[in-house]
mmCIF file with all atom_site columns, C-alpha atoms in Angstrom:
data_model
loop_
_atom_site.group_PDB
_atom_site.id
_atom_site.type_symbol
_atom_site.label_atom_id
_atom_site.label_alt_id
_atom_site.label_comp_id
_atom_site.label_asym_id
_atom_site.label_entity_id
_atom_site.label_seq_id
_atom_site.pdbx_PDB_ins_code
_atom_site.Cartn_x
_atom_site.Cartn_y
_atom_site.Cartn_z
_atom_site.occupancy
_atom_site.B_iso_or_equiv
_atom_site.pdbx_formal_charge
_atom_site.auth_seq_id
_atom_site.auth_comp_id
_atom_site.auth_asym_id
_atom_site.auth_atom_id
_atom_site.pdbx_PDB_model_num
ATOM 1   C CA . MET A 1 1   ? 26.462 23.951 73.804 1.00 0.00 ? 1   MET A CA 1
ATOM 2   C CA . THR A 1 2   ? 28.532 23.913 69.982 1.00 0.00 ? 2   THR A CA 1
ATOM 3   C CA . ARG A 1 3   ? 25.948 23.104 67.546 1.00 0.00 ? 3   ARG A CA 1
ATOM 4   C CA . ASN A 1 4   ? 27.811 21.589 64.149 1.00 0.00 ? 4   ASN A CA 1
ATOM 5   C CA . TYR A 1 5   ? 26.256 22.705 60.545 1.00 0.00 ? 5   TYR A CA 1
ATOM 6   C CA . ILE A 1 6   ? 27.073 20.965 57.581 1.00 0.00 ? 6   ILE A CA 1
ATOM 7   C CA . ILE A 1 7   ? 26.905 23.036 54.082 1.00 0.00 ? 7   ILE A CA 1
ATOM 8   C CA . ALA A 1 8   ? 26.262 20.552 51.478 1.00 0.00 ? 8   ALA A CA 1
ATOM 9   C CA . ASP A 1 9   ? 25.902 22.664 48.542 1.00 0.00 ? 9   ASP A CA 1
ATOM 10  C CA . ASN A 1 10  ? 28.430 23.326 45.800 1.00 0.00 ? 10  ASN A CA 1
ATOM 11  C CA . GLN A 1 11  ? 27.438 26.463 44.899 1.00 0.00 ? 11  GLN A CA 1
ATOM 12  C CA . GLU A 1 12  ? 29.253 29.087 47.000 1.00 0.00 ? 12  GLU A CA 1
ATOM 13  C CA . LEU A 1 13  ? 27.357 31.853 46.851 1.00 0.00 ? 13  LEU A CA 1
ATOM 14  C CA . THR A 1 14  ? 24.558 29.966 48.798 1.00 0.00 ? 14  THR A CA 1
ATOM 15  C CA . GLY A 1 15  ? 27.454 28.479 51.409 1.00 0.00 ? 15  GLY A CA 1
ATOM 16  C CA . PHE A 1 16  ? 28.312 31.858 51.935 1.00 0.00 ? 16  PHE A CA 1
ATOM 17  C CA . ALA A 1 17  ? 25.165 33.356 52.387 1.00 0.00 ? 17  ALA A CA 1
ATOM 18  C CA . ILE A 1 18  ? 23.924 30.404 54.751 1.00 0.00 ? 18  ILE A CA 1
ATOM 19  C CA . GLN A 1 19  ? 27.535 31.165 56.770 1.00 0.00 ? 19  GLN A CA 1
ATOM 20  C CA . SER A 1 20  ? 26.269 34.796 56.958 1.00 0.00 ? 20  SER A CA 1
ATOM 21  C CA . LEU A 1 21  ? 23.567 33.580 58.609 1.00 0.00 ? 21  LEU A CA 1
ATOM 22  C CA . LEU A 1 22  ? 25.190 31.352 61.130 1.00 0.00 ? 22  LEU A CA 1
ATOM 23  C CA . LYS A 1 23  ? 27.912 34.248 61.987 1.00 0.00 ? 23  LYS A CA 1
ATOM 24  C CA . ARG A 1 24  ? 25.137 35.237 64.638 1.00 0.00 ? 24  ARG A CA 1
ATOM 25  C CA . ASP A 1 25  ? 25.247 32.745 66.685 1.00 0.00 ? 25  ASP A CA 1
ATOM 26  C CA . GLU A 1 26  ? 28.478 32.484 67.776 1.00 0.00 ? 26  GLU A CA 1
ATOM 27  C CA . ASN A 1 27  ? 28.416 28.793 69.768 1.00 0.00 ? 27  ASN A CA 1
ATOM 28  C CA . HIS A 1 28  ? 29.057 26.458 66.003 1.00 0.00 ? 28  HIS A CA 1
ATOM 29  C CA . ALA A 1 29  ? 30.750 25.054 64.028 1.00 0.00 ? 29  ALA A CA 1
ATOM 30  C CA . VAL A 1 30  ? 30.808 25.181 60.066 1.00 0.00 ? 30  VAL A CA 1
ATOM 31  C CA . TYR A 1 31  ? 31.984 22.323 57.976 1.00 0.00 ? 31  TYR A CA 1
ATOM 32  C CA . ARG A 1 32  ? 31.675 22.163 54.169 1.00 0.00 ? 32  ARG A CA 1
ATOM 33  C CA . ALA A 1 33  ? 31.234 18.916 51.978 1.00 0.00 ? 33  ALA A CA 1
ATOM 34  C CA . VAL A 1 34  ? 31.535 18.445 48.314 1.00 0.00 ? 34  VAL A CA 1
ATOM 35  C CA . ASP A 1 35  ? 29.851 15.083 47.668 1.00 0.00 ? 35  ASP A CA 1
ATOM 36  C CA . LYS A 1 36  ? 27.896 12.620 49.204 1.00 0.00 ? 36  LYS A CA 1
ATOM 37  C CA . ALA A 1 37  ? 31.132 10.797 50.736 1.00 0.00 ? 37  ALA A CA 1
ATOM 38  C CA . GLY A 1 38  ? 32.398 13.767 52.542 1.00 0.00 ? 38  GLY A CA 1
ATOM 39  C CA . LEU A 1 39  ? 29.452 14.730 53.807 1.00 0.00 ? 39  LEU A CA 1
ATOM 40  C CA . ILE A 1 40  ? 29.267 10.917 54.903 1.00 0.00 ? 40  ILE A CA 1
ATOM 41  C CA . GLN A 1 41  ? 32.649 11.564 56.598 1.00 0.00 ? 41  GLN A CA 1
ATOM 42  C CA . LEU A 1 42  ? 31.634 14.908 58.411 1.00 0.00 ? 42  LEU A CA 1
ATOM 43  C CA . LEU A 1 43  ? 28.123 13.209 59.819 1.00 0.00 ? 43  LEU A CA 1
ATOM 44  C CA . LYS A 1 44  ? 30.325 10.112 61.313 1.00 0.00 ? 44  LYS A CA 1
ATOM 45  C CA . GLU A 1 45  ? 32.255 12.553 63.180 1.00 0.00 ? 45  GLU A CA 1
ATOM 46  C CA . HIS A 1 46  ? 29.399 14.899 64.325 1.00 0.00 ? 46  HIS A CA 1
ATOM 47  C CA . GLU A 1 47  ? 26.383 13.042 64.386 1.00 0.00 ? 47  GLU A CA 1
ATOM 48  C CA . ASP A 1 48  ? 24.108 15.977 65.462 1.00 0.00 ? 48  ASP A CA 1
ATOM 49  C CA . SER A 1 49  ? 25.056 18.058 62.935 1.00 0.00 ? 49  SER A CA 1
ATOM 50  C CA . VAL A 1 50  ? 22.200 20.365 61.411 1.00 0.00 ? 50  VAL A CA 1
ATOM 51  C CA . VAL A 1 51  ? 22.701 19.666 57.331 1.00 0.00 ? 51  VAL A CA 1
ATOM 52  C CA . PHE A 1 52  ? 21.872 22.151 54.573 1.00 0.00 ? 52  PHE A CA 1
ATOM 53  C CA . LEU A 1 53  ? 21.341 20.304 51.630 1.00 0.00 ? 53  LEU A CA 1
ATOM 54  C CA . ASP A 1 54  ? 20.567 21.319 48.084 1.00 0.00 ? 54  ASP A CA 1
ATOM 55  C CA . TYR A 1 55  ? 20.007 18.067 46.907 1.00 0.00 ? 55  TYR A CA 1
ATOM 56  C CA . THR A 1 56  ? 19.297 18.758 42.919 1.00 0.00 ? 56  THR A CA 1
ATOM 57  C CA . LEU A 1 57  ? 22.821 19.847 42.815 1.00 0.00 ? 57  LEU A CA 1
ATOM 58  C CA . PHE A 1 58  ? 24.388 17.300 45.155 1.00 0.00 ? 58  PHE A CA 1
ATOM 59  C CA . ASP A 1 59  ? 25.374 13.304 44.134 1.00 0.00 ? 59  ASP A CA 1
ATOM 60  C CA . PHE A 1 60  ? 22.435 11.104 45.691 1.00 0.00 ? 60  PHE A CA 1
ATOM 61  C CA . ALA A 1 61  ? 21.723 9.038  43.355 1.00 0.00 ? 61  ALA A CA 1
ATOM 62  C CA . ASP A 1 62  ? 17.858 9.437  44.601 1.00 0.00 ? 62  ASP A CA 1
ATOM 63  C CA . GLU A 1 63  ? 15.535 10.386 47.641 1.00 0.00 ? 63  GLU A CA 1
ATOM 64  C CA . ASP A 1 64  ? 16.451 6.390  48.593 1.00 0.00 ? 64  ASP A CA 1
ATOM 65  C CA . GLN A 1 65  ? 20.070 7.245  49.133 1.00 0.00 ? 65  GLN A CA 1
ATOM 66  C CA . LEU A 1 66  ? 19.047 10.394 51.204 1.00 0.00 ? 66  LEU A CA 1
ATOM 67  C CA . LEU A 1 67  ? 16.814 8.625  53.328 1.00 0.00 ? 67  LEU A CA 1
ATOM 68  C CA . ILE A 1 68  ? 19.385 5.966  54.020 1.00 0.00 ? 68  ILE A CA 1
ATOM 69  C CA . VAL A 1 69  ? 22.113 8.163  54.816 1.00 0.00 ? 69  VAL A CA 1
ATOM 70  C CA . ALA A 1 70  ? 19.279 10.107 57.171 1.00 0.00 ? 70  ALA A CA 1
ATOM 71  C CA . GLU A 1 71  ? 18.331 7.184  58.874 1.00 0.00 ? 71  GLU A CA 1
ATOM 72  C CA . ARG A 1 72  ? 22.049 6.030  59.175 1.00 0.00 ? 72  ARG A CA 1
ATOM 73  C CA . PHE A 1 73  ? 22.795 9.532  61.320 1.00 0.00 ? 73  PHE A CA 1
ATOM 74  C CA . SER A 1 74  ? 19.142 9.759  63.125 1.00 0.00 ? 74  SER A CA 1
ATOM 75  C CA . LEU A 1 75  ? 20.773 11.969 65.077 1.00 0.00 ? 75  LEU A CA 1
ATOM 76  C CA . SER A 1 76  ? 21.310 14.912 62.461 1.00 0.00 ? 76  SER A CA 1
ATOM 77  C CA . GLU A 1 77  ? 18.382 17.451 61.345 1.00 0.00 ? 77  GLU A CA 1
ATOM 78  C CA . TRP A 1 78  ? 18.195 18.435 57.461 1.00 0.00 ? 78  TRP A CA 1
ATOM 79  C CA . ILE A 1 79  ? 17.233 21.480 55.969 1.00 0.00 ? 79  ILE A CA 1
ATOM 80  C CA . LEU A 1 80  ? 16.756 20.876 52.316 1.00 0.00 ? 80  LEU A CA 1
ATOM 81  C CA . ILE A 1 81  ? 17.352 24.193 50.285 1.00 0.00 ? 81  ILE A CA 1
ATOM 82  C CA . SER A 1 82  ? 17.027 23.758 46.784 1.00 0.00 ? 82  SER A CA 1
ATOM 83  C CA . ASP A 1 83  ? 15.590 25.734 43.627 1.00 0.00 ? 83  ASP A CA 1
ATOM 84  C CA . GLU A 1 84  ? 13.212 23.296 42.704 1.00 0.00 ? 84  GLU A CA 1
ATOM 85  C CA . LEU A 1 85  ? 11.710 20.087 44.351 1.00 0.00 ? 85  LEU A CA 1
ATOM 86  C CA . THR A 1 86  ? 9.166  17.801 42.753 1.00 0.00 ? 86  THR A CA 1
ATOM 87  C CA . PRO A 1 87  ? 5.992  17.283 44.776 1.00 0.00 ? 87  PRO A CA 1
ATOM 88  C CA . GLN A 1 88  ? 6.673  13.824 44.370 1.00 0.00 ? 88  GLN A CA 1
ATOM 89  C CA . PHE A 1 89  ? 9.733  14.282 46.108 1.00 0.00 ? 89  PHE A CA 1
ATOM 90  C CA . ILE A 1 90  ? 9.271  16.694 49.137 1.00 0.00 ? 90  ILE A CA 1
ATOM 91  C CA . ARG A 1 91  ? 5.668  14.345 50.008 1.00 0.00 ? 91  ARG A CA 1
ATOM 92  C CA . ARG A 1 92  ? 8.276  11.108 50.262 1.00 0.00 ? 92  ARG A CA 1
ATOM 93  C CA . VAL A 1 93  ? 10.652 12.945 52.313 1.00 0.00 ? 93  VAL A CA 1
ATOM 94  C CA . VAL A 1 94  ? 8.051  14.321 54.532 1.00 0.00 ? 94  VAL A CA 1
ATOM 95  C CA . TYR A 1 95  ? 6.406  11.298 55.004 1.00 0.00 ? 95  TYR A CA 1
ATOM 96  C CA . SER A 1 96  ? 9.219  9.249  55.973 1.00 0.00 ? 96  SER A CA 1
ATOM 97  C CA . SER A 1 97  ? 10.931 11.105 58.737 1.00 0.00 ? 97  SER A CA 1
ATOM 98  C CA . HIS A 1 98  ? 10.969 14.204 60.792 1.00 0.00 ? 98  HIS A CA 1
ATOM 99  C CA . GLN A 1 99  ? 14.425 14.829 60.353 1.00 0.00 ? 99  GLN A CA 1
ATOM 100 C CA . PHE A 1 100 ? 13.406 16.925 57.263 1.00 0.00 ? 100 PHE A CA 1
ATOM 101 C CA . SER A 1 101 ? 12.994 20.916 56.990 1.00 0.00 ? 101 SER A CA 1
ATOM 102 C CA . VAL A 1 102 ? 11.859 22.192 53.369 1.00 0.00 ? 102 VAL A CA 1
ATOM 103 C CA . VAL A 1 103 ? 12.909 25.973 52.224 1.00 0.00 ? 103 VAL A CA 1
ATOM 104 C CA . PHE A 1 104 ? 13.731 27.040 48.245 1.00 0.00 ? 104 PHE A CA 1
ATOM 105 C CA . LYS A 1 105 ? 16.424 29.780 47.523 1.00 0.00 ? 105 LYS A CA 1
ATOM 106 C CA . ASP A 1 106 ? 14.004 32.058 45.877 1.00 0.00 ? 106 ASP A CA 1
ATOM 107 C CA . GLY A 1 107 ? 12.036 32.223 48.955 1.00 0.00 ? 107 GLY A CA 1
ATOM 108 C CA . PRO A 1 108 ? 12.004 35.038 51.272 1.00 0.00 ? 108 PRO A CA 1
ATOM 109 C CA . MET A 1 109 ? 15.261 34.929 53.788 1.00 0.00 ? 109 MET A CA 1
ATOM 110 C CA . SER A 1 110 ? 12.820 35.382 56.326 1.00 0.00 ? 110 SER A CA 1
ATOM 111 C CA . GLU A 1 111 ? 12.175 31.836 55.830 1.00 0.00 ? 111 GLU A CA 1
ATOM 112 C CA . ILE A 1 112 ? 15.896 30.477 55.890 1.00 0.00 ? 112 ILE A CA 1
ATOM 113 C CA . ARG A 1 113 ? 15.970 32.274 59.319 1.00 0.00 ? 113 ARG A CA 1
ATOM 114 C CA . GLU A 1 114 ? 12.677 30.435 60.568 1.00 0.00 ? 114 GLU A CA 1
ATOM 115 C CA . ALA A 1 115 ? 13.824 27.249 59.709 1.00 0.00 ? 115 ALA A CA 1
ATOM 116 C CA . LEU A 1 116 ? 16.817 27.837 61.453 1.00 0.00 ? 116 LEU A CA 1
ATOM 117 C CA . GLN A 1 117 ? 14.958 28.911 64.762 1.00 0.00 ? 117 GLN A CA 1
ATOM 118 C CA . ALA A 1 118 ? 12.919 25.550 64.267 1.00 0.00 ? 118 ALA A CA 1
ATOM 119 C CA . VAL A 1 119 ? 15.586 23.207 64.228 1.00 0.00 ? 119 VAL A CA 1
ATOM 120 C CA . SER A 1 120 ? 17.606 24.694 67.120 1.00 0.00 ? 120 SER A CA 1
ATOM 121 C CA . GLN A 1 121 ? 14.791 23.722 68.910 1.00 0.00 ? 121 GLN A CA 1
ATOM 122 C CA . HIS A 1 122 ? 14.778 20.201 66.983 1.00 0.00 ? 122 HIS A CA 1
ATOM 123 C CA . ASN A 1 123 ? 11.347 21.299 65.318 1.00 0.00 ? 123 ASN A CA 1
ATOM 124 C CA . ARG A 1 124 ? 10.769 20.502 61.760 1.00 0.00 ? 124 ARG A CA 1
ATOM 125 C CA . TYR A 1 125 ? 10.038 23.518 59.137 1.00 0.00 ? 125 TYR A CA 1
ATOM 126 C CA . LEU A 1 126 ? 8.327  23.419 56.022 1.00 0.00 ? 126 LEU A CA 1
ATOM 127 C CA . SER A 1 127 ? 8.079  26.860 53.775 1.00 0.00 ? 127 SER A CA 1
ATOM 128 C CA . GLN A 1 128 ? 4.588  27.716 52.790 1.00 0.00 ? 128 GLN A CA 1
ATOM 129 C CA . ARG A 1 129 ? 5.413  27.184 49.109 1.00 0.00 ? 129 ARG A CA 1
ATOM 130 C CA . ALA A 1 130 ? 6.421  23.440 50.394 1.00 0.00 ? 130 ALA A CA 1
ATOM 131 C CA . LEU A 1 131 ? 3.544  23.112 52.597 1.00 0.00 ? 131 LEU A CA 1
ATOM 132 C CA . GLU A 1 132 ? 0.970  24.312 49.512 1.00 0.00 ? 132 GLU A CA 1
ATOM 133 C CA . THR A 1 133 ? 2.907  21.689 47.278 1.00 0.00 ? 133 THR A CA 1
ATOM 134 C CA . ILE A 1 134 ? 1.733  19.343 49.483 1.00 0.00 ? 134 ILE A CA 1
ATOM 135 C CA . ILE A 1 135 ? -1.333 19.945 49.749 1.00 0.00 ? 135 ILE A CA 1
ATOM 136 C CA . SER A 1 136 ? -2.299 20.352 46.330 1.00 0.00 ? 136 SER A CA 1
ATOM 137 C CA . GLN A 1 137 ? -0.853 16.871 45.395 1.00 0.00 ? 137 GLN A CA 1
ATOM 138 C CA . GLN A 1 138 ? -2.790 15.528 48.310 1.00 0.00 ? 138 GLN A CA 1
ATOM 139 C CA . GLN A 1 139 ? -5.805 17.214 46.903 1.00 0.00 ? 139 GLN A CA 1
ATOM 140 C CA . GLU A 1 140 ? -5.756 16.511 42.993 1.00 0.00 ? 140 GLU A CA 1
ATOM 141 C CA . GLU A 1 141 ? -3.110 13.563 41.808 1.00 0.00 ? 141 GLU A CA 1
ATOM 142 C CA . GLU A 1 142 ? -1.582 14.870 38.327 1.00 0.00 ? 142 GLU A CA 1
ATOM 143 C CA . ALA A 1 143 ? -2.855 12.275 35.379 1.00 0.00 ? 143 ALA A CA 1
ATOM 144 C CA . PRO A 1 144 ? 0.546  11.003 34.086 1.00 0.00 ? 144 PRO A CA 1
ATOM 145 C CA . SER A 1 145 ? 1.934  13.350 31.221 1.00 0.00 ? 145 SER A CA 1
ATOM 146 C CA . ILE A 1 146 ? 3.134  11.231 28.304 1.00 0.00 ? 146 ILE A CA 1
ATOM 147 C CA . LEU A 1 147 ? 6.454  12.822 26.742 1.00 0.00 ? 147 LEU A CA 1
ATOM 148 C CA . THR A 1 148 ? 6.264  14.859 23.081 1.00 0.00 ? 148 THR A CA 1
ATOM 149 C CA . GLN A 1 149 ? 9.169  13.102 20.625 1.00 0.00 ? 149 GLN A CA 1
ATOM 150 C CA . THR A 1 150 ? 11.377 16.287 21.439 1.00 0.00 ? 150 THR A CA 1
ATOM 151 C CA . GLU A 1 151 ? 11.266 15.492 25.033 1.00 0.00 ? 151 GLU A CA 1
ATOM 152 C CA . THR A 1 152 ? 11.577 11.663 24.929 1.00 0.00 ? 152 THR A CA 1
ATOM 153 C CA . GLU A 1 153 ? 14.923 12.279 22.469 1.00 0.00 ? 153 GLU A CA 1
ATOM 154 C CA . ILE A 1 154 ? 16.252 14.631 25.052 1.00 0.00 ? 154 ILE A CA 1
ATOM 155 C CA . VAL A 1 155 ? 15.440 11.803 27.869 1.00 0.00 ? 155 VAL A CA 1
ATOM 156 C CA . LYS A 1 156 ? 17.707 9.865  25.545 1.00 0.00 ? 156 LYS A CA 1
ATOM 157 C CA . GLY A 1 157 ? 20.822 12.214 25.084 1.00 0.00 ? 157 GLY A CA 1
ATOM 158 C CA . ILE A 1 158 ? 20.548 12.823 28.959 1.00 0.00 ? 158 ILE A CA 1
ATOM 159 C CA . ALA A 1 159 ? 20.184 9.050  29.851 1.00 0.00 ? 159 ALA A CA 1
ATOM 160 C CA . LEU A 1 160 ? 23.511 8.205  27.199 1.00 0.00 ? 160 LEU A CA 1
ATOM 161 C CA . GLY A 1 161 ? 25.614 11.265 29.693 1.00 0.00 ? 161 GLY A CA 1
ATOM 162 C CA . LYS A 1 162 ? 25.306 14.181 26.933 1.00 0.00 ? 162 LYS A CA 1
ATOM 163 C CA . THR A 1 163 ? 25.793 17.413 28.204 1.00 0.00 ? 163 THR A CA 1
ATOM 164 C CA . THR A 1 164 ? 23.024 19.848 27.636 1.00 0.00 ? 164 THR A CA 1
ATOM 165 C CA . LYS A 1 165 ? 25.715 21.862 25.502 1.00 0.00 ? 165 LYS A CA 1
ATOM 166 C CA . GLU A 1 166 ? 26.080 18.434 23.434 1.00 0.00 ? 166 GLU A CA 1
ATOM 167 C CA . ILE A 1 167 ? 22.368 17.731 23.053 1.00 0.00 ? 167 ILE A CA 1
ATOM 168 C CA . ALA A 1 168 ? 21.937 21.671 21.943 1.00 0.00 ? 168 ALA A CA 1
ATOM 169 C CA . ALA A 1 169 ? 24.829 21.270 19.152 1.00 0.00 ? 169 ALA A CA 1
ATOM 170 C CA . GLU A 1 170 ? 23.023 18.137 18.319 1.00 0.00 ? 170 GLU A CA 1
ATOM 171 C CA . ARG A 1 171 ? 19.816 19.550 17.659 1.00 0.00 ? 171 ARG A CA 1
ATOM 172 C CA . PHE A 1 172 ? 20.868 22.796 16.442 1.00 0.00 ? 172 PHE A CA 1
ATOM 173 C CA . SER A 1 173 ? 19.020 24.451 19.182 1.00 0.00 ? 173 SER A CA 1
ATOM 174 C CA . SER A 1 174 ? 19.848 26.969 22.719 1.00 0.00 ? 174 SER A CA 1
ATOM 175 C CA . ILE A 1 175 ? 21.035 25.681 25.506 1.00 0.00 ? 175 ILE A CA 1
ATOM 176 C CA . HIS A 1 176 ? 18.422 27.786 26.751 1.00 0.00 ? 176 HIS A CA 1
ATOM 177 C CA . THR A 1 177 ? 15.583 25.714 25.124 1.00 0.00 ? 177 THR A CA 1
ATOM 178 C CA . ILE A 1 178 ? 17.396 22.924 26.066 1.00 0.00 ? 178 ILE A CA 1
ATOM 179 C CA . THR A 1 179 ? 17.352 23.818 29.645 1.00 0.00 ? 179 THR A CA 1
ATOM 180 C CA . THR A 1 180 ? 13.590 24.784 29.533 1.00 0.00 ? 180 THR A CA 1
ATOM 181 C CA . HIS A 1 181 ? 12.925 21.349 27.964 1.00 0.00 ? 181 HIS A CA 1
ATOM 182 C CA . ARG A 1 182 ? 15.009 19.198 30.488 1.00 0.00 ? 182 ARG A CA 1
ATOM 183 C CA . LYS A 1 183 ? 12.897 21.235 33.563 1.00 0.00 ? 183 LYS A CA 1
ATOM 184 C CA . ASN A 1 184 ? 9.632  20.149 31.553 1.00 0.00 ? 184 ASN A CA 1
ATOM 185 C CA . ILE A 1 185 ? 10.919 16.529 31.209 1.00 0.00 ? 185 ILE A CA 1
ATOM 186 C CA . PHE A 1 186 ? 11.738 16.254 34.947 1.00 0.00 ? 186 PHE A CA 1
ATOM 187 C CA . ARG A 1 187 ? 8.628  17.826 36.174 1.00 0.00 ? 187 ARG A CA 1
ATOM 188 C CA . LYS A 1 188 ? 6.219  15.184 34.009 1.00 0.00 ? 188 LYS A CA 1
ATOM 189 C CA . LEU A 1 189 ? 8.378  12.186 35.258 1.00 0.00 ? 189 LEU A CA 1
ATOM 190 C CA . GLY A 1 190 ? 8.627  13.484 38.909 1.00 0.00 ? 190 GLY A CA 1
ATOM 191 C CA . ILE A 1 191 ? 12.240 13.272 38.961 1.00 0.00 ? 191 ILE A CA 1
ATOM 192 C CA . ASN A 1 192 ? 15.377 15.397 40.067 1.00 0.00 ? 192 ASN A CA 1
ATOM 193 C CA . THR A 1 193 ? 18.327 13.868 38.921 1.00 0.00 ? 193 THR A CA 1
ATOM 194 C CA . ALA A 1 194 ? 19.930 12.924 35.732 1.00 0.00 ? 194 ALA A CA 1
ATOM 195 C CA . HIS A 1 195 ? 20.317 9.337  38.048 1.00 0.00 ? 195 HIS A CA 1
ATOM 196 C CA . GLU A 1 196 ? 17.031 9.306  37.397 1.00 0.00 ? 196 GLU A CA 1
ATOM 197 C CA . ALA A 1 197 ? 16.317 10.151 33.932 1.00 0.00 ? 197 ALA A CA 1
ATOM 198 C CA . VAL A 1 198 ? 18.769 7.257  33.073 1.00 0.00 ? 198 VAL A CA 1
ATOM 199 C CA . LYS A 1 199 ? 16.393 4.596  35.298 1.00 0.00 ? 199 LYS A CA 1
ATOM 200 C CA . TYR A 1 200 ? 13.020 6.153  33.734 1.00 0.00 ? 200 TYR A CA 1
ATOM 201 C CA . ALA A 1 201 ? 14.795 5.693  29.626 1.00 0.00 ? 201 ALA A CA 1
ATOM 202 C CA . LEU A 1 202 ? 15.396 2.122  30.624 1.00 0.00 ? 202 LEU A CA 1
ATOM 203 C CA . ARG A 1 203 ? 12.096 1.207  32.191 1.00 0.00 ? 203 ARG A CA 1
ATOM 204 C CA . ALA A 1 204 ? 10.502 3.165  29.076 1.00 0.00 ? 204 ALA A CA 1
ATOM 205 C CA . GLY A 1 205 ? 12.999 1.080  26.276 1.00 0.00 ? 205 GLY A CA 1
ATOM 206 C CA . LEU A 1 206 ? 14.422 4.246  25.324 1.00 0.00 ? 206 LEU A CA 1
ATOM 207 C CA . ILE A 1 207 ? 17.914 3.017  26.057 1.00 0.00 ? 207 ILE A CA 1
ATOM 208 C CA . ASP A 1 208 ? 19.577 -0.012 26.449 1.00 0.00 ? 208 ASP A CA 1
ATOM 209 C CA . ALA A 1 209 ? 22.196 -1.008 29.198 1.00 0.00 ? 209 ALA A CA 1
ATOM 210 C CA . SER A 1 210 ? 24.987 -2.069 26.948 1.00 0.00 ? 210 SER A CA 1
ATOM 211 C CA . GLU A 1 211 ? 24.245 1.954  25.586 1.00 0.00 ? 211 GLU A CA 1
ATOM 212 C CA . PHE A 1 212 ? 26.151 3.195  28.264 1.00 0.00 ? 212 PHE A CA 1
ATOM 213 C CA . TYR A 1 213 ? 28.861 2.483  31.335 1.00 0.00 ? 213 TYR A CA 1
ATOM 214 C CA . ILE A 1 214 ? 28.061 3.253  35.155 1.00 0.00 ? 214 ILE A CA 1
#
């Protein structure tokens, strides 16, 4: 029986690596989705596909959209493979649906192979790091972290649609420094995407809805 795989990852190197792993099995078909609309169209055509998704680089606005799509295509199985996912996000998707497996790009290749093996038997796979993240979050809920003045200003810039390069130029900082701030901000707020940063900035009163256009 042919198994369909959809690679929803905008990094060509990752896509190449996944396809190389899949070549071990001749009974498969591999498709590539570059955005959410393309992914949904492929799932309409191949409802029981295994989806490799880098959530942080794809155009899902938030985890609610992801869960809605997964629920709509209930025969699909998902392997989330990203550089970094927040504890809140991992817990939400894992507790909401058994369709999701979780591995990390900086983890050993053996974990991706194990995830593939598990999913081929319709089982969920959680990497060691994902499990430790869930357990540590259960044992100790972190107190909300307050953003520094610099981080607050950077969040406002992100929410207004400014690029990392533009924010760095405005602040006379390096792109690396702003990127580090951005990672710390997302970690503190428990968010994964710029869209979620916009929602935070609106709730916190950092920007007015009239300041940007959707």
